[in-house]
XYZ file of C-alpha atoms in Angstrom:
608
model
C 89.224 79.999 -216.885
C 87.286 78.365 -219.581
C 88.574 74.824 -220.236
C 89.039 73.847 -223.838
C 89.613 70.612 -225.434
C 92.425 70.621 -228.031
C 91.325 69.593 -231.362
C 93.594 67.789 -233.938
C 94.995 70.006 -236.705
C 92.998 69.487 -239.907
C 94.823 67.593 -242.607
C 95.612 70.261 -245.249
C 97.460 67.967 -247.585
C 95.684 67.890 -251.074
C 95.051 64.367 -252.345
C 96.430 64.203 -255.850
C 93.917 63.926 -258.507
C 93.948 60.453 -260.145
C 94.420 59.793 -263.743
C 91.917 57.312 -265.139
C 90.884 56.590 -261.730
C 93.945 54.293 -261.180
C 94.352 53.985 -257.493
C 96.559 50.855 -257.621
C 97.770 49.659 -260.895
C 99.237 46.264 -261.547
C 102.546 47.938 -260.851
C 101.308 48.782 -257.347
C 101.192 52.576 -258.135
C 98.743 55.347 -258.092
C 98.420 57.361 -261.327
C 98.418 61.097 -260.589
C 98.786 64.171 -262.506
C 102.349 65.601 -262.434
C 100.880 69.061 -262.246
C 97.477 69.996 -260.902
C 94.568 70.476 -263.376
C 95.375 73.765 -265.120
C 93.439 76.764 -263.968
C 91.526 78.900 -266.465
C 94.414 81.341 -266.801
C 96.767 78.445 -267.428
C 94.356 76.886 -270.015
C 94.597 80.193 -271.896
C 98.414 80.038 -271.666
C 98.321 76.596 -273.113
C 96.140 77.829 -276.017
C 98.558 80.659 -276.566
C 101.496 78.344 -276.575
C 99.887 76.022 -279.063
C 99.177 78.881 -281.410
C 102.632 80.470 -281.099
C 104.642 77.290 -281.513
C 102.158 75.443 -283.861
C 102.067 72.463 -281.514
C 99.264 70.253 -280.239
C 97.197 71.394 -277.192
C 98.498 68.382 -275.261
C 102.211 69.458 -275.916
C 101.240 73.073 -275.072
C 99.493 71.927 -271.903
C 102.703 69.982 -270.821
C 104.720 73.214 -271.341
C 102.255 75.363 -269.433
C 102.272 72.848 -266.600
C 106.033 73.313 -266.310
C 105.640 77.031 -265.860
C 106.730 77.955 -269.309
C 105.206 81.188 -270.464
C 104.845 82.456 -274.053
C 107.765 84.833 -273.287
C 110.018 81.962 -271.980
C 109.135 79.288 -274.603
C 111.788 80.223 -276.993
C 114.655 80.171 -274.508
C 113.270 77.061 -272.995
C 113.081 74.970 -276.245
C 116.287 76.436 -277.489
C 118.471 77.190 -274.414
C 121.651 79.247 -275.073
C 124.772 79.028 -272.947
C 125.395 82.831 -273.523
C 122.091 83.501 -271.593
C 122.592 81.029 -268.810
C 126.389 81.178 -268.158
C 127.195 83.048 -264.828
C 130.274 85.062 -264.081
C 132.473 82.263 -262.679
C 133.755 84.870 -260.059
C 130.569 84.304 -258.030
C 132.011 81.097 -256.833
C 134.139 81.333 -253.750
C 137.939 81.027 -254.341
C 137.426 81.043 -258.154
C 139.282 84.212 -258.866
C 142.288 83.073 -256.745
C 142.152 79.555 -258.517
C 142.123 81.229 -261.926
C 145.185 83.349 -260.990
C 147.031 80.347 -259.599
C 146.311 78.269 -262.697
C 147.368 81.110 -264.887
C 150.625 81.448 -263.156
C 151.189 77.696 -263.833
C 150.513 78.242 -267.442
C 152.870 81.255 -267.739
C 155.562 79.072 -266.101
C 154.698 76.047 -268.218
C 154.622 74.077 -264.965
C 153.834 70.432 -264.341
C 150.359 70.044 -262.797
C 149.112 66.908 -261.134
C 145.349 66.148 -261.319
C 143.689 63.550 -259.185
C 140.063 62.706 -260.124
C 137.349 60.514 -258.887
C 136.814 57.026 -260.545
C 133.117 57.711 -261.772
C 132.109 59.581 -264.990
C 132.072 62.966 -263.416
C 135.622 62.544 -262.117
C 136.860 61.191 -265.472
C 135.151 63.860 -267.530
C 136.329 66.648 -265.185
C 139.887 65.399 -265.128
C 139.916 65.015 -268.916
C 138.427 68.585 -269.299
C 141.060 70.198 -267.148
C 143.912 67.958 -268.392
C 143.293 68.708 -272.065
C 142.810 72.428 -271.582
C 146.080 72.779 -269.438
C 148.015 70.733 -271.951
C 146.842 72.812 -274.792
C 147.919 75.820 -272.860
C 151.559 74.535 -272.688
C 151.501 72.761 -269.184
C 152.844 69.233 -268.585
C 149.863 67.280 -266.956
C 150.195 64.094 -264.872
C 146.939 62.420 -263.749
C 145.864 59.760 -261.256
C 142.458 58.090 -260.827
C 142.441 56.128 -257.529
C 141.553 52.407 -257.591
C 138.210 51.839 -255.947
C 139.417 48.697 -254.210
C 142.991 49.411 -253.227
C 142.743 53.155 -252.560
C 139.132 53.961 -252.001
C 137.311 57.231 -252.743
C 139.251 60.649 -252.907
C 142.841 61.625 -252.566
C 145.356 59.757 -250.635
C 148.960 60.591 -249.700
C 150.775 57.871 -251.754
C 148.817 58.922 -254.905
C 149.459 62.698 -254.545
C 153.120 61.995 -253.627
C 153.426 60.020 -256.794
C 152.270 63.123 -258.720
C 154.903 65.233 -256.941
C 157.495 62.683 -257.769
C 156.583 63.172 -261.413
C 157.461 66.850 -261.148
C 154.067 68.296 -260.204
C 154.329 71.672 -258.347
C 150.504 72.175 -258.226
C 147.971 69.554 -257.181
C 144.403 69.663 -258.310
C 141.601 67.354 -257.152
C 138.522 66.986 -259.332
C 135.170 65.650 -258.004
C 136.753 64.959 -254.600
C 139.008 66.544 -252.053
C 136.529 68.587 -249.974
C 136.517 66.234 -247.052
C 140.208 65.127 -247.518
C 141.455 67.651 -244.989
C 144.243 65.757 -243.415
C 145.496 64.308 -246.621
C 145.728 67.655 -248.502
C 147.066 69.536 -245.541
C 149.882 66.976 -245.425
C 151.382 68.621 -248.394
C 151.435 72.123 -247.088
C 154.743 73.580 -247.931
C 155.430 71.059 -250.652
C 152.802 72.188 -253.282
C 149.858 74.356 -253.735
C 146.419 72.553 -253.686
C 143.184 73.273 -255.530
C 140.059 71.417 -255.108
C 137.258 71.480 -257.800
C 134.336 69.585 -256.176
C 130.660 69.741 -255.527
C 130.240 67.247 -252.646
C 128.733 68.621 -249.295
C 131.443 69.333 -246.781
C 131.360 67.687 -243.467
C 131.159 70.821 -241.503
C 132.739 74.279 -241.977
C 136.379 73.149 -241.974
C 137.979 72.801 -245.442
C 141.438 71.710 -246.630
C 143.944 74.550 -246.672
C 144.449 75.903 -250.113
C 141.677 76.841 -252.669
C 138.366 75.074 -252.635
C 136.051 75.826 -255.521
C 132.857 74.117 -254.434
C 129.382 75.626 -254.785
C 128.219 73.561 -251.904
C 130.703 74.749 -249.308
C 128.828 76.605 -246.528
C 130.318 80.029 -247.227
C 129.664 80.015 -250.981
C 126.731 82.164 -251.949
C 126.757 81.422 -255.757
C 123.576 79.485 -255.818
C 125.188 76.906 -258.092
C 124.959 73.901 -255.769
C 123.211 71.998 -258.512
C 126.398 71.747 -260.734
C 128.406 68.537 -260.978
C 132.180 68.794 -260.616
C 132.914 68.756 -264.292
C 130.708 71.783 -264.615
C 132.667 73.420 -261.908
C 135.822 72.599 -263.867
C 134.361 74.049 -267.026
C 133.632 77.400 -265.149
C 137.166 77.209 -263.956
C 138.411 77.023 -267.606
C 136.255 79.945 -268.433
C 137.816 81.933 -265.610
C 141.299 80.730 -266.332
C 141.185 81.782 -270.001
C 139.553 85.156 -268.945
C 142.512 85.785 -266.638
C 144.988 84.728 -269.277
C 143.364 87.082 -271.765
C 143.594 89.964 -269.301
C 147.312 89.179 -268.794
C 147.912 89.327 -272.624
C 148.852 85.739 -272.859
C 146.716 85.096 -276.013
C 148.325 88.004 -277.864
C 151.104 85.407 -278.636
C 149.434 82.101 -277.831
C 146.573 80.171 -279.212
C 143.392 80.185 -277.126
C 141.679 76.820 -276.846
C 137.876 76.848 -277.542
C 136.144 76.086 -274.213
C 132.941 75.102 -276.050
C 134.620 72.048 -277.407
C 134.544 70.904 -273.720
C 130.793 70.890 -273.482
C 130.498 67.228 -274.543
C 132.269 66.223 -271.391
C 130.272 68.683 -269.220
C 127.012 67.347 -270.650
C 127.931 63.694 -270.123
C 129.073 64.231 -266.537
C 125.931 66.410 -265.689
C 123.523 63.585 -267.068
C 125.510 60.725 -265.445
C 125.874 62.425 -262.093
C 121.994 62.981 -262.205
C 122.029 66.763 -261.857
C 118.858 68.680 -262.266
C 118.386 69.756 -265.927
C 117.238 73.260 -265.316
C 118.765 76.582 -265.812
C 122.477 76.524 -266.432
C 122.597 72.587 -266.430
C 119.809 72.525 -269.174
C 121.926 74.905 -271.350
C 125.190 73.032 -270.701
C 123.541 69.700 -271.674
C 121.591 70.954 -274.667
C 124.761 72.595 -276.144
C 126.977 69.745 -275.132
C 125.028 67.116 -276.895
C 125.405 69.258 -280.019
C 129.071 69.063 -279.544
C 128.973 65.326 -278.800
C 127.048 64.802 -281.987
C 129.912 66.192 -283.969
C 131.867 63.074 -282.915
C 135.098 65.075 -282.745
C 136.106 63.460 -279.413
C 137.662 60.230 -280.719
C 137.094 58.290 -277.581
C 133.387 59.096 -277.141
C 132.928 58.443 -280.766
C 134.394 54.999 -280.408
C 132.491 54.300 -277.364
C 129.156 55.332 -279.036
C 129.778 52.837 -281.858
C 130.627 50.054 -279.521
C 127.569 50.759 -277.370
C 125.342 50.833 -280.489
C 124.438 54.587 -280.227
C 123.995 55.173 -283.986
C 121.658 58.156 -283.927
C 122.386 61.508 -282.276
C 123.427 61.252 -278.690
C 120.664 62.094 -276.082
C 120.463 62.307 -272.346
C 119.213 58.690 -272.404
C 122.001 57.373 -274.416
C 124.550 59.127 -272.203
C 122.885 57.910 -268.960
C 122.178 54.269 -270.172
C 124.890 53.521 -272.820
C 128.027 55.637 -272.582
C 127.961 56.363 -268.806
C 127.674 52.842 -267.475
C 130.556 51.790 -269.717
C 132.856 54.566 -268.563
C 131.925 53.762 -264.920
C 132.544 50.009 -265.489
C 136.374 50.435 -265.544
C 136.352 52.159 -262.182
C 134.021 49.616 -260.731
C 135.529 46.223 -261.472
C 138.804 46.990 -263.618
C 141.345 49.742 -264.200
C 140.171 52.944 -262.673
C 141.690 55.079 -265.430
C 140.164 53.305 -268.346
C 137.469 56.054 -268.763
C 140.073 59.007 -268.595
C 142.318 57.283 -271.068
C 139.471 56.835 -273.516
C 138.343 60.507 -273.165
C 141.934 61.798 -273.760
C 142.886 59.387 -276.540
C 144.130 60.887 -279.807
C 144.431 57.628 -281.543
C 141.414 55.915 -283.227
C 143.148 52.593 -282.850
C 143.719 53.044 -279.132
C 140.267 54.445 -278.561
C 138.598 51.537 -280.307
C 140.591 49.089 -278.224
C 139.695 50.822 -274.918
C 136.076 51.161 -275.876
C 135.733 47.518 -276.613
C 137.513 46.700 -273.459
C 134.991 48.800 -271.531
C 132.173 47.201 -273.259
C 133.388 43.878 -272.176
C 134.053 45.002 -268.658
C 130.491 46.362 -268.533
C 129.043 42.984 -269.417
C 131.062 41.469 -266.687
C 129.793 44.152 -264.268
C 126.206 43.307 -265.317
C 126.766 39.579 -264.382
C 128.430 40.481 -260.983
C 125.602 42.898 -260.220
C 122.884 40.267 -261.136
C 124.254 37.655 -258.754
C 124.385 40.203 -255.829
C 120.890 41.606 -256.674
C 119.275 38.246 -256.552
C 120.337 37.720 -252.989
C 119.809 41.337 -252.001
C 116.104 41.572 -253.009
C 115.068 38.790 -250.742
C 117.002 40.375 -247.796
C 115.500 43.820 -248.531
C 111.948 42.442 -248.676
C 112.551 40.919 -245.279
C 113.694 44.274 -243.852
C 110.734 46.205 -245.391
C 108.246 43.575 -243.971
C 110.008 43.928 -240.621
C 109.188 47.706 -240.603
C 112.451 49.207 -241.308
C 112.377 52.713 -242.918
C 115.794 52.152 -244.528
C 117.176 49.102 -246.276
C 120.738 48.268 -245.170
C 122.527 45.172 -246.596
C 126.069 44.009 -246.714
C 127.877 40.800 -247.859
C 131.464 39.699 -247.525
C 131.539 38.352 -251.069
C 129.935 41.232 -252.667
C 131.992 43.263 -255.022
C 132.319 46.803 -253.796
C 132.357 48.161 -257.305
C 128.619 47.385 -257.966
C 127.051 48.033 -254.532
C 125.943 51.498 -255.561
C 124.089 50.082 -258.451
C 122.473 47.397 -256.436
C 121.392 50.103 -253.888
C 119.753 52.004 -256.755
C 117.931 48.897 -257.847
C 116.613 48.255 -254.417
C 115.502 51.836 -253.935
C 113.500 51.523 -257.168
C 111.945 48.272 -256.367
C 110.911 48.935 -252.757
C 110.640 52.881 -252.759
C 112.873 53.079 -249.737
C 116.266 54.508 -249.114
C 118.845 51.752 -249.563
C 122.368 51.185 -248.376
C 124.459 48.358 -249.693
C 128.089 47.568 -248.635
C 130.881 45.021 -249.100
C 132.458 43.661 -245.896
C 136.236 43.207 -245.766
C 138.584 43.039 -242.828
C 135.730 44.008 -240.432
C 134.803 47.113 -242.334
C 131.668 47.592 -244.580
C 132.214 50.058 -247.356
C 129.293 50.995 -249.525
C 126.925 53.303 -251.172
C 123.489 54.732 -250.466
C 120.657 55.755 -252.753
C 117.489 57.729 -251.482
C 114.064 58.503 -252.702
C 112.926 62.025 -253.582
C 112.363 64.232 -250.529
C 114.645 62.266 -248.061
C 118.186 63.579 -247.750
C 120.480 60.530 -247.412
C 123.693 62.606 -247.693
C 122.724 64.716 -244.711
C 121.876 61.636 -242.629
C 125.164 59.887 -243.519
C 127.119 63.106 -242.762
C 125.366 63.399 -239.242
C 126.334 59.727 -238.640
C 129.975 60.422 -239.483
C 130.028 63.524 -237.204
C 128.605 61.561 -234.412
C 131.506 58.986 -234.758
C 129.412 56.128 -235.920
C 131.070 56.061 -239.376
C 134.656 55.868 -240.346
C 133.959 58.019 -243.522
C 130.849 59.367 -244.979
C 129.363 62.022 -247.376
C 127.385 62.639 -250.353
C 124.257 64.314 -251.767
C 120.631 64.245 -251.046
C 120.024 61.254 -253.344
C 123.361 59.452 -253.046
C 126.150 58.904 -250.540
C 129.115 56.811 -249.730
C 130.182 55.415 -246.314
C 132.372 53.039 -244.416
C 131.569 51.547 -241.020
C 132.996 48.959 -238.690
C 130.906 45.801 -238.867
C 130.181 45.896 -235.150
C 128.449 49.352 -235.683
C 126.173 48.336 -238.588
C 123.218 47.607 -236.339
C 123.583 50.905 -234.674
C 123.831 52.665 -237.979
C 120.875 50.980 -239.343
C 118.800 52.112 -236.192
C 120.078 55.658 -236.433
C 119.132 55.939 -240.158
C 115.693 54.410 -239.489
C 115.099 57.224 -237.006
C 116.579 59.902 -239.254
C 114.566 58.844 -242.256
C 111.537 57.727 -240.375
C 109.136 59.164 -243.036
C 110.105 56.322 -245.328
C 108.108 53.887 -243.274
C 104.871 55.478 -244.532
C 105.851 55.363 -248.211
C 103.719 53.203 -250.505
C 105.318 50.085 -252.037
C 105.951 52.086 -255.182
C 105.940 55.844 -255.650
C 103.125 57.668 -257.513
C 103.486 57.596 -261.326
C 103.256 61.249 -262.339
C 101.567 61.615 -265.698
C 101.365 64.540 -268.098
C 98.392 63.569 -270.386
C 96.082 60.898 -271.631
C 95.774 59.874 -275.308
C 94.249 57.147 -277.341
C 96.306 55.025 -279.709
C 95.028 57.227 -282.618
C 96.207 60.320 -280.715
C 99.752 58.768 -280.020
C 101.123 59.924 -283.398
C 104.716 60.509 -284.607
C 103.826 64.277 -284.801
C 103.005 64.149 -281.014
C 106.312 62.336 -280.323
C 108.218 64.926 -282.238
C 106.627 67.762 -280.276
C 107.388 66.111 -277.050
C 110.962 65.712 -278.052
C 111.246 69.481 -278.294
C 111.219 69.622 -274.520
C 114.478 67.600 -274.362
C 117.076 67.179 -272.845
C 115.251 65.111 -270.237
C 116.312 64.394 -266.655
C 115.727 65.377 -263.121
C 113.849 68.762 -263.028
C 112.788 68.200 -266.533
C 111.383 64.793 -266.633
C 110.419 63.173 -269.968
C 106.558 63.531 -270.184
C 104.681 60.383 -269.271
C 101.477 59.602 -271.062
C 98.649 57.167 -270.488
C 97.091 55.412 -273.443
C 93.621 54.526 -272.539
C 91.416 51.455 -273.367
C 93.772 49.081 -275.260
C 94.332 45.333 -275.525
C 97.741 43.667 -275.679
C 97.172 41.443 -278.740
C 100.807 40.164 -279.004
C 103.607 39.794 -276.500
C 107.071 38.434 -277.066
C 110.208 38.174 -274.899
C 113.227 39.326 -276.812
C 116.823 40.037 -276.096
C 119.707 37.793 -275.131
C 118.324 37.238 -271.594
C 114.686 37.347 -272.680
C 114.154 40.154 -270.195
C 112.711 42.700 -272.631
C 108.960 42.418 -273.543
C 107.851 43.543 -277.014
C 104.074 43.988 -277.313
C 101.484 45.156 -279.815
C 98.753 47.305 -278.316
C 95.423 47.665 -280.167
C 92.489 50.006 -279.370
C 89.204 48.682 -278.288
C 87.542 48.929 -281.672
C 90.505 47.076 -283.340
C 91.552 49.524 -285.836
C 94.696 51.210 -284.510
C 97.799 49.651 -283.183
C 101.110 50.773 -281.570
C 104.438 48.850 -280.642
C 105.343 48.927 -277.018
C 108.528 47.781 -275.076
C 109.010 46.925 -271.438
C 112.689 46.709 -270.215
C 113.655 44.531 -267.297
C 110.291 42.899 -267.735
C 111.120 40.121 -265.195
C 111.227 42.723 -262.417
C 108.030 44.426 -263.172
C 104.739 43.573 -261.379
C 102.580 44.533 -264.424
C 104.241 42.153 -266.785
C 101.911 39.362 -266.287
C 98.942 41.681 -267.093
C 100.440 42.423 -270.464
C 101.139 38.638 -271.084
C 97.544 37.667 -269.964
C 96.170 35.639 -273.000
C 92.631 36.649 -272.123
C 93.546 40.108 -273.505
C 91.721 42.239 -270.789
C 91.100 45.962 -271.665
C 93.842 48.088 -270.171
C 95.312 51.469 -269.673
C 99.021 51.700 -270.118
C 101.526 54.397 -268.983
C 104.869 55.299 -270.492
C 106.888 57.473 -272.844
C 106.142 58.000 -276.557
C 109.269 58.291 -278.774
C 109.941 58.430 -282.421
C 113.241 56.529 -282.905
C 115.458 55.999 -285.985
C 116.630 52.467 -286.773
C 118.396 51.563 -290.022
C 117.381 54.938 -291.529
C 113.615 54.330 -290.742
C 111.575 56.035 -288.080
C 109.703 53.850 -285.710
C 107.024 55.035 -283.150
C 107.388 53.102 -279.913
C 105.707 53.330 -276.583
C 108.044 52.554 -273.665
C 105.794 51.089 -270.993
C 106.222 51.997 -267.338
C 103.039 50.537 -265.858
C 99.724 49.004 -266.711
C 96.167 48.966 -265.149
C 92.915 47.293 -265.829
C 90.617 49.662 -267.510
């Protein structure tokens, strides 16, 4: 037999095309195109889009790169819920859930709702509570205390809802994994779970579980947050009541008025803004901008959101303040705000949440300072995963710290707080590495006390003596992370000069909003500029305001860098020798004191 020598498989991976030949920026990143160079047919598509929409060729190329055809562009730029909304019945257990809730409405029953302590849980609980109240039910609610009760339903909390007269228990944004807790109440009350977290195996609590991520649900809606699941439940409930003739003699609440809550939760739970989610958020922001929900209007004023709400203001201004209560103060602050019918009460809660959020930032900063050094040591030691915990770390902010470490080191990160020999914490992951699956597998193996989550985020608890074994297991499960660069590639959509970075271009880019995962805000590179002025601004001096000037000295644009002290490229912008640079970021036209201002939000910089 002829002997052959095995040859290594050829490397078929395509090296991304560099933008402006930036192999390693001052921010330690490669600049590559988000989408490959458009083929000839796609170039024709871009030209057709530019002509049809009367937009620049650059804006049209961004649309074409995202797979938007001339036939799709209208629905993409103006998504309508009527086109995207599915029949709720495609969700497993939805029809039975609608019937059970309809029976509760017919009986004017008392319903107990337990929601998670984050934005999704607060919004979903508020959405369901306000709807059932408007339909004539008496609703009692409970948001578990993060420190005293932990995540998800517990027997004392559910018992307290029963003691208040509840004959039906509903869990929102939790409950899928709480099998023993919910089954404890079999025979005492019916149970409904409205959730989206991945189950730990095929076993589910007895009762009704509407969760697009349960293994036997074929709805294809696994990208929805729990509040969106609750919204579809309300749609199904009102359809059932209409079929039963209820609305012939009773007022029907408008489910579209609930879209502000659905949009806020979808954004803050970092759901992909495609398809149904894109329509929910686009329409929900319109509802939010009517400022009819007293609590959200008060919070927007306190947070300084003067212009129309956007995905950015929801994610960076409103969401963190609602979350702050559940992190380091009263867990039900956010829910009380969202349900408030009093402007005076809403203003007081909003101001308190704003104050709590500032305290949260201080607590987070102290932990982050220590965590960064420990994380650097673990990365340098060759760990694929960062895993840190401290006995004086506040459990309410460990998830935020994990997210910061993930961003800074481009590694999956777990951060926990140690108390009574148990580490409870949160995990955040990088794109392409499923931290939720790894945590669930560790739980199933008996290594964790509790654990579950999504691909990008998870929660866990582990005995202190098992921390080293957990770290080793996650290093093995997520071994690919060892080979990641110090920072992930910066994905760019176009290159312009300062002269080309116009208000008109910013307006055309804004047409693609709402932005988020799956529909990222376009990143542009402005080529051949000098930073002719740089000032530290803000209370902590951690924002850098710059003036960029083109090489011939004629055109200028204002730029901003947030959290400048954490950015490797800040020194380059502050270099008094004014080297020639390329800068990358987002071009936005913002309104301040009734004046429009063109600003470039800088993500990175490189020597030209």
